[in-house]
CSV table of C-alpha atoms in Angstrom, one decimal:
chain,number,residue,atom,x,y,z
A,1,UNK,CA,-62.9,36.3,-32.0
A,2,UNK,CA,-62.5,37.4,-28.3
A,3,UNK,CA,-62.4,34.4,-26.0
A,4,UNK,CA,-62.7,31.7,-28.4
A,5,UNK,CA,-60.1,28.8,-27.2
A,6,UNK,CA,-58.4,27.0,-30.5
A,7,UNK,CA,-56.4,23.4,-29.6
A,8,UNK,CA,-53.8,21.9,-31.6
A,9,UNK,CA,-51.7,18.8,-31.3
A,10,UNK,CA,-48.1,19.3,-32.1
A,11,UNK,CA,-46.1,16.5,-32.8
A,12,UNK,CA,-42.4,17.7,-32.5
A,13,UNK,CA,-39.7,15.1,-33.5
A,14,UNK,CA,-35.7,15.7,-32.5
A,15,UNK,CA,-33.2,13.6,-33.4
A,16,UNK,CA,-33.1,12.5,-30.1
A,17,UNK,CA,-36.7,12.3,-28.6
A,18,UNK,CA,-40.3,13.5,-29.7
A,19,UNK,CA,-43.2,14.8,-27.8
A,20,UNK,CA,-47.1,15.5,-28.4
A,21,UNK,CA,-47.6,19.0,-27.4
A,22,UNK,CA,-51.1,20.1,-26.8
A,23,UNK,CA,-51.3,24.0,-28.0
A,24,UNK,CA,-53.9,26.3,-26.6
A,25,UNK,CA,-54.6,29.6,-28.1
A,26,UNK,CA,-57.0,31.8,-26.3
A,27,UNK,CA,-57.0,35.5,-25.6
A,28,UNK,CA,-54.0,36.1,-27.8
A,29,UNK,CA,-51.8,34.0,-25.7
A,30,UNK,CA,-50.5,30.3,-26.2
A,31,UNK,CA,-50.0,27.7,-23.9
A,32,UNK,CA,-48.4,24.2,-24.1
A,33,UNK,CA,-49.0,20.9,-22.5
A,34,UNK,CA,-47.1,17.7,-22.8
A,35,UNK,CA,-49.3,15.0,-24.0
A,36,UNK,CA,-46.8,12.5,-24.6
A,37,UNK,CA,-43.2,12.4,-24.7
A,38,UNK,CA,-40.7,9.3,-26.1
A,39,UNK,CA,-37.1,8.4,-27.4
A,40,UNK,CA,-35.7,8.5,-30.8
A,41,UNK,CA,-33.6,5.5,-31.1
A,42,UNK,CA,-31.8,4.8,-34.6
A,43,UNK,CA,-31.4,0.8,-35.4
A,44,UNK,CA,-28.6,-0.7,-37.4
A,45,UNK,CA,-29.6,-3.5,-39.6
A,46,UNK,CA,-26.9,-4.8,-41.5
A,47,UNK,CA,-24.6,-2.2,-41.5
A,48,UNK,CA,-27.0,0.4,-42.0
A,49,UNK,CA,-28.4,3.1,-39.8
A,50,UNK,CA,-32.1,3.6,-39.7
A,51,UNK,CA,-34.4,5.4,-37.7
A,52,UNK,CA,-37.1,3.5,-36.4
A,53,UNK,CA,-40.3,4.7,-38.5
A,54,UNK,CA,-43.0,2.1,-37.5
A,55,UNK,CA,-42.0,3.0,-33.7
A,56,UNK,CA,-41.9,7.0,-34.3
A,57,UNK,CA,-45.4,6.8,-36.2
A,58,UNK,CA,-46.9,4.4,-33.2
A,59,UNK,CA,-46.0,7.0,-31.0
A,60,UNK,CA,-47.5,9.8,-33.1
A,61,UNK,CA,-50.7,7.4,-32.8
A,62,UNK,CA,-50.6,7.0,-29.2
A,63,UNK,CA,-50.4,11.2,-28.8
A,64,UNK,CA,-53.2,11.5,-30.7
A,65,UNK,CA,-55.0,8.6,-28.7
A,66,UNK,CA,-54.2,10.1,-25.3
A,67,UNK,CA,-55.8,13.4,-26.9
A,68,UNK,CA,-58.6,11.4,-28.0
A,69,UNK,CA,-59.3,10.0,-24.7
A,70,UNK,CA,-59.3,13.2,-23.2
A,71,UNK,CA,-62.0,14.6,-24.9
A,72,UNK,CA,-60.3,17.4,-26.5
A,73,UNK,CA,-61.4,18.9,-29.6
A,74,UNK,CA,-58.6,19.5,-32.1
A,75,UNK,CA,-58.9,22.3,-34.6
A,76,UNK,CA,-55.8,20.5,-36.3
A,77,UNK,CA,-52.6,18.0,-36.1
A,78,UNK,CA,-49.2,19.2,-37.2
A,79,UNK,CA,-45.8,17.8,-37.3
A,80,UNK,CA,-42.2,19.0,-37.4
A,81,UNK,CA,-38.9,17.1,-37.3
A,82,UNK,CA,-35.2,17.5,-38.1
A,83,UNK,CA,-34.5,17.9,-41.5
A,84,UNK,CA,-32.3,16.2,-44.2
A,85,UNK,CA,-33.5,12.7,-44.1
A,86,UNK,CA,-36.5,11.2,-45.9
A,87,UNK,CA,-38.6,8.3,-47.0
A,88,UNK,CA,-38.8,6.6,-50.3
A,89,UNK,CA,-42.2,5.4,-51.6
A,90,UNK,CA,-43.2,3.2,-54.6
A,91,UNK,CA,-45.9,4.1,-57.4
A,92,UNK,CA,-48.7,2.5,-55.0
A,93,UNK,CA,-47.6,4.9,-52.0
A,94,UNK,CA,-45.9,2.1,-50.4
A,95,UNK,CA,-42.8,3.0,-48.0
A,96,UNK,CA,-39.9,1.4,-49.1
A,97,UNK,CA,-37.5,0.5,-46.1
A,98,UNK,CA,-36.9,2.4,-43.0
A,99,UNK,CA,-35.4,5.9,-43.8
A,100,UNK,CA,-31.8,6.1,-42.9
A,101,UNK,CA,-30.5,8.5,-40.5
A,102,UNK,CA,-28.0,11.3,-41.7
A,103,UNK,CA,-25.4,9.6,-39.3
A,104,UNK,CA,-25.0,6.6,-41.4
A,105,UNK,CA,-22.0,6.3,-43.5
A,106,UNK,CA,-23.0,6.2,-46.4
A,107,UNK,CA,-22.3,9.7,-47.2
A,108,UNK,CA,-18.5,9.7,-46.0
A,109,UNK,CA,-16.1,11.0,-49.0
A,110,UNK,CA,-18.9,11.8,-51.0
A,111,UNK,CA,-17.7,14.7,-52.4
A,112,UNK,CA,-15.4,12.6,-54.5
A,113,UNK,CA,-18.0,11.9,-56.4
A,114,UNK,CA,-20.3,14.8,-56.1
A,115,UNK,CA,-17.3,17.1,-57.5
A,116,UNK,CA,-17.1,15.3,-60.3
A,117,UNK,CA,-20.7,15.9,-60.8
A,118,UNK,CA,-21.3,19.3,-59.9
A,119,UNK,CA,-18.7,21.8,-57.6
A,120,UNK,CA,-19.7,22.7,-54.0
A,121,UNK,CA,-19.8,26.3,-55.4
A,122,UNK,CA,-22.3,25.7,-58.5
A,123,UNK,CA,-24.2,23.7,-55.5
A,124,UNK,CA,-24.7,26.5,-53.5
A,125,UNK,CA,-25.2,28.9,-56.1
A,126,UNK,CA,-28.1,26.9,-57.6
A,127,UNK,CA,-29.6,26.1,-54.0
A,128,UNK,CA,-28.6,29.1,-51.4
A,129,UNK,CA,-27.9,26.6,-49.3
A,130,UNK,CA,-24.5,25.0,-48.1
A,131,UNK,CA,-23.9,21.4,-49.7
A,132,UNK,CA,-23.4,19.4,-46.2
A,133,UNK,CA,-22.1,15.9,-46.7
A,134,UNK,CA,-25.4,14.9,-44.9
A,135,UNK,CA,-27.8,16.8,-46.8
A,136,UNK,CA,-30.7,15.4,-48.7
A,137,UNK,CA,-29.2,15.8,-51.8
A,138,UNK,CA,-25.8,14.1,-50.8
A,139,UNK,CA,-28.2,11.2,-49.2
A,140,UNK,CA,-29.8,10.8,-52.7
A,141,UNK,CA,-26.4,11.2,-54.7
A,142,UNK,CA,-24.8,8.4,-52.7
A,143,UNK,CA,-27.8,6.1,-53.8
A,144,UNK,CA,-27.3,7.0,-57.2
A,145,UNK,CA,-23.8,6.7,-57.1
A,146,UNK,CA,-24.3,2.8,-55.6
A,147,UNK,CA,-27.2,2.2,-58.0
A,148,UNK,CA,-29.5,1.8,-54.8
A,149,UNK,CA,-32.2,-0.5,-55.6
A,150,UNK,CA,-34.8,1.2,-53.4
A,151,UNK,CA,-34.0,4.4,-55.5
A,152,UNK,CA,-34.3,2.5,-58.5
A,153,UNK,CA,-37.7,1.6,-57.2
A,154,UNK,CA,-39.1,4.7,-55.8
A,155,UNK,CA,-41.7,6.6,-57.6
A,156,UNK,CA,-41.6,9.5,-54.8
A,157,UNK,CA,-39.5,11.2,-51.8
A,158,UNK,CA,-41.4,12.7,-48.8
A,159,UNK,CA,-39.0,14.4,-45.9
A,160,UNK,CA,-39.6,12.8,-42.5
A,161,UNK,CA,-42.2,16.1,-41.6
A,162,UNK,CA,-43.8,15.8,-45.0
A,163,UNK,CA,-43.6,11.6,-44.3
A,164,UNK,CA,-45.5,12.0,-41.0
A,165,UNK,CA,-48.3,14.0,-42.6
A,166,UNK,CA,-48.7,11.7,-45.5
A,167,UNK,CA,-49.4,8.9,-43.0
A,168,UNK,CA,-51.9,10.8,-41.1
A,169,UNK,CA,-53.7,12.2,-43.9
A,170,UNK,CA,-52.8,10.4,-47.5
A,171,UNK,CA,-51.6,13.5,-49.2
A,172,UNK,CA,-48.1,13.6,-50.6
A,173,UNK,CA,-46.5,17.0,-50.8
A,174,UNK,CA,-43.0,19.1,-50.0
A,175,UNK,CA,-43.3,21.6,-47.4
A,176,UNK,CA,-40.7,24.1,-48.4
A,177,UNK,CA,-39.1,24.6,-44.8
A,178,UNK,CA,-37.6,21.3,-44.8
A,179,UNK,CA,-37.2,20.3,-48.8
A,180,UNK,CA,-34.8,23.8,-48.9
A,181,UNK,CA,-32.7,22.6,-46.3
A,182,UNK,CA,-31.8,19.9,-48.4
A,183,UNK,CA,-30.2,21.4,-51.4
A,184,UNK,CA,-33.0,20.5,-53.7
A,185,UNK,CA,-34.9,24.3,-53.5
A,186,UNK,CA,-33.5,27.1,-55.7
A,187,UNK,CA,-33.3,30.5,-54.4
A,188,UNK,CA,-36.6,31.2,-56.5
A,189,UNK,CA,-38.4,29.0,-53.9
A,190,UNK,CA,-38.8,26.4,-56.8
A,191,UNK,CA,-37.1,22.9,-57.5
A,192,UNK,CA,-33.7,23.5,-58.1
A,193,UNK,CA,-34.0,21.4,-61.4
A,194,UNK,CA,-30.7,21.9,-62.8
A,195,UNK,CA,-28.9,20.2,-60.0
A,196,UNK,CA,-31.6,17.2,-60.3
A,197,UNK,CA,-31.0,16.7,-63.7
A,198,UNK,CA,-27.3,16.7,-63.2
A,199,UNK,CA,-27.3,14.0,-60.5
A,200,UNK,CA,-29.9,11.8,-62.4
A,201,UNK,CA,-32.5,12.4,-59.8
A,202,UNK,CA,-36.0,11.8,-61.5
A,203,UNK,CA,-38.3,14.8,-61.2
A,204,UNK,CA,-41.1,12.3,-60.5
A,205,UNK,CA,-39.7,11.6,-57.1
A,206,UNK,CA,-40.7,15.0,-56.1
A,207,UNK,CA,-44.3,16.3,-55.8
A,208,UNK,CA,-46.2,19.6,-54.9
A,209,UNK,CA,-44.0,22.3,-53.0
A,210,UNK,CA,-46.6,23.7,-50.5
A,211,UNK,CA,-46.2,26.4,-48.0
A,212,UNK,CA,-46.3,25.9,-44.0
A,213,UNK,CA,-49.6,26.4,-42.5
A,214,UNK,CA,-51.0,24.5,-45.7
A,215,UNK,CA,-54.5,22.0,-44.8
A,216,UNK,CA,-53.4,18.5,-46.2
A,217,UNK,CA,-56.9,17.2,-45.7
A,218,UNK,CA,-58.4,15.2,-42.8
A,219,UNK,CA,-56.8,12.4,-40.7
A,220,UNK,CA,-57.4,9.6,-42.4
A,221,UNK,CA,-60.5,6.7,-41.6
A,222,UNK,CA,-58.1,4.4,-40.5
A,223,UNK,CA,-56.5,6.8,-38.5
A,224,UNK,CA,-59.4,7.7,-36.9
A,225,UNK,CA,-60.5,4.2,-36.0
A,226,UNK,CA,-57.3,3.1,-34.3
A,227,UNK,CA,-57.0,6.5,-32.4
A,228,UNK,CA,-60.6,7.7,-31.4
A,229,UNK,CA,-60.0,10.9,-33.2
A,230,UNK,CA,-62.4,12.6,-35.4
A,231,UNK,CA,-61.9,14.1,-38.8
A,232,UNK,CA,-59.3,16.7,-37.5
A,233,UNK,CA,-57.3,18.6,-40.2
A,234,UNK,CA,-53.5,17.9,-40.9
A,235,UNK,CA,-51.8,20.7,-41.4
A,236,UNK,CA,-48.3,21.1,-43.2
A,237,UNK,CA,-46.8,23.2,-40.0
A,238,UNK,CA,-43.3,24.6,-40.6
A,239,UNK,CA,-42.0,21.2,-40.7
A,240,UNK,CA,-38.2,21.6,-40.3
A,241,UNK,CA,-37.5,22.1,-36.8
A,242,UNK,CA,-35.4,25.3,-36.9
A,243,UNK,CA,-37.8,26.9,-39.1
A,244,UNK,CA,-40.5,26.2,-36.5
A,245,UNK,CA,-38.4,27.5,-33.6
A,246,UNK,CA,-37.3,30.9,-35.5
A,247,UNK,CA,-40.9,31.5,-36.5
A,248,UNK,CA,-41.8,31.2,-32.8
A,249,UNK,CA,-39.4,33.8,-31.6
A,250,UNK,CA,-41.0,36.5,-30.2
A,251,UNK,CA,-39.4,39.2,-31.5
A,252,UNK,CA,-40.2,43.1,-33.7
A,253,UNK,CA,-38.6,44.7,-36.4
A,254,UNK,CA,-35.5,43.9,-38.0
A,255,UNK,CA,-32.2,44.4,-35.7
A,256,UNK,CA,-32.2,40.9,-34.1
A,257,UNK,CA,-30.8,37.1,-34.2
A,258,UNK,CA,-31.4,34.2,-32.9
A,259,UNK,CA,-29.7,31.0,-31.5
A,260,UNK,CA,-31.8,27.6,-31.9
A,261,UNK,CA,-30.1,25.2,-29.7
A,262,UNK,CA,-30.9,21.5,-30.4
A,263,UNK,CA,-28.9,18.3,-31.5
A,264,UNK,CA,-26.6,20.8,-32.7
A,265,UNK,CA,-27.1,25.2,-32.1
A,266,UNK,CA,-27.6,27.6,-34.9
A,267,UNK,CA,-27.3,31.3,-35.0
A,268,UNK,CA,-28.8,33.2,-37.6
A,269,UNK,CA,-31.0,36.1,-38.6
A,270,UNK,CA,-34.0,37.0,-40.6
A,271,UNK,CA,-33.3,38.1,-44.1
A,272,UNK,CA,-35.5,39.3,-46.9
A,273,UNK,CA,-34.2,37.1,-49.7
A,274,UNK,CA,-31.3,34.3,-49.4
A,275,UNK,CA,-27.8,35.5,-50.1
A,276,UNK,CA,-25.7,33.4,-52.9
A,277,UNK,CA,-22.8,35.3,-52.8
A,278,UNK,CA,-19.8,32.6,-52.6
A,279,UNK,CA,-18.5,34.9,-49.8
A,280,UNK,CA,-21.3,33.7,-47.9
A,281,UNK,CA,-20.1,30.0,-48.0
A,282,UNK,CA,-16.4,31.1,-47.6
A,283,UNK,CA,-17.5,32.4,-44.5
A,284,UNK,CA,-19.3,29.5,-42.9
A,285,UNK,CA,-22.6,31.1,-43.4
A,286,UNK,CA,-25.6,29.5,-45.2
A,287,UNK,CA,-29.4,30.0,-46.2
A,288,UNK,CA,-32.4,28.0,-44.4
């Protein structure tokens, strides 16, 4: 519809800072306006380095509140975050502790354990993703190795972007762009059940897989009351920040590559399908 103006609130969480951006689409053009910016400061508690989830969620609510106070009518709210890290939920949907950051030491020397279960080559071929020591799979494997009480009590897990979506909408689902980066998704875009079974990770931890752009549902009544926003749809965006960045590259055709610079830099190209040949892994490449 020519001339129609549509606005969204994009919550962009990086490993060092976050921001709420008002995104306006009008006449085929996109403009951004920063509504709110805040730091992301991990906290070490009893020897474990955690993300400060209550603070980060409060800053999300602050961004929504500022948008509501300006009288902006939103068409949706979406969240992207850094990859790999996750929160655990019990059977009642309650969060089991603050999520642990990938910078924590719990995955040091993790290959001594995981290579006895499944080799890095086998994990790569099953997931098309390099099995980093800090990947979601390795973090879960470290909890399994240590018989961590929270993993034993967990009835579900959500990556950080999906966790914020759940807190806003009450809907539990896994955006494929983030679950794929953690050695949990197969090249067929289904859960890598062979890997989960090998590491003794229960299927119940993982719920419905969804594509970016899926509407989770309206903002919860409690969130509406706290922020003054209406029943705005919560949308599962491309939740992995690198996926979000690449989706925004204004390139045409197939003959191009990208460099995404954040906490670290990623050089890559778009392919029609993941490449699982071990020569990819040997040369230092992976699939996202």
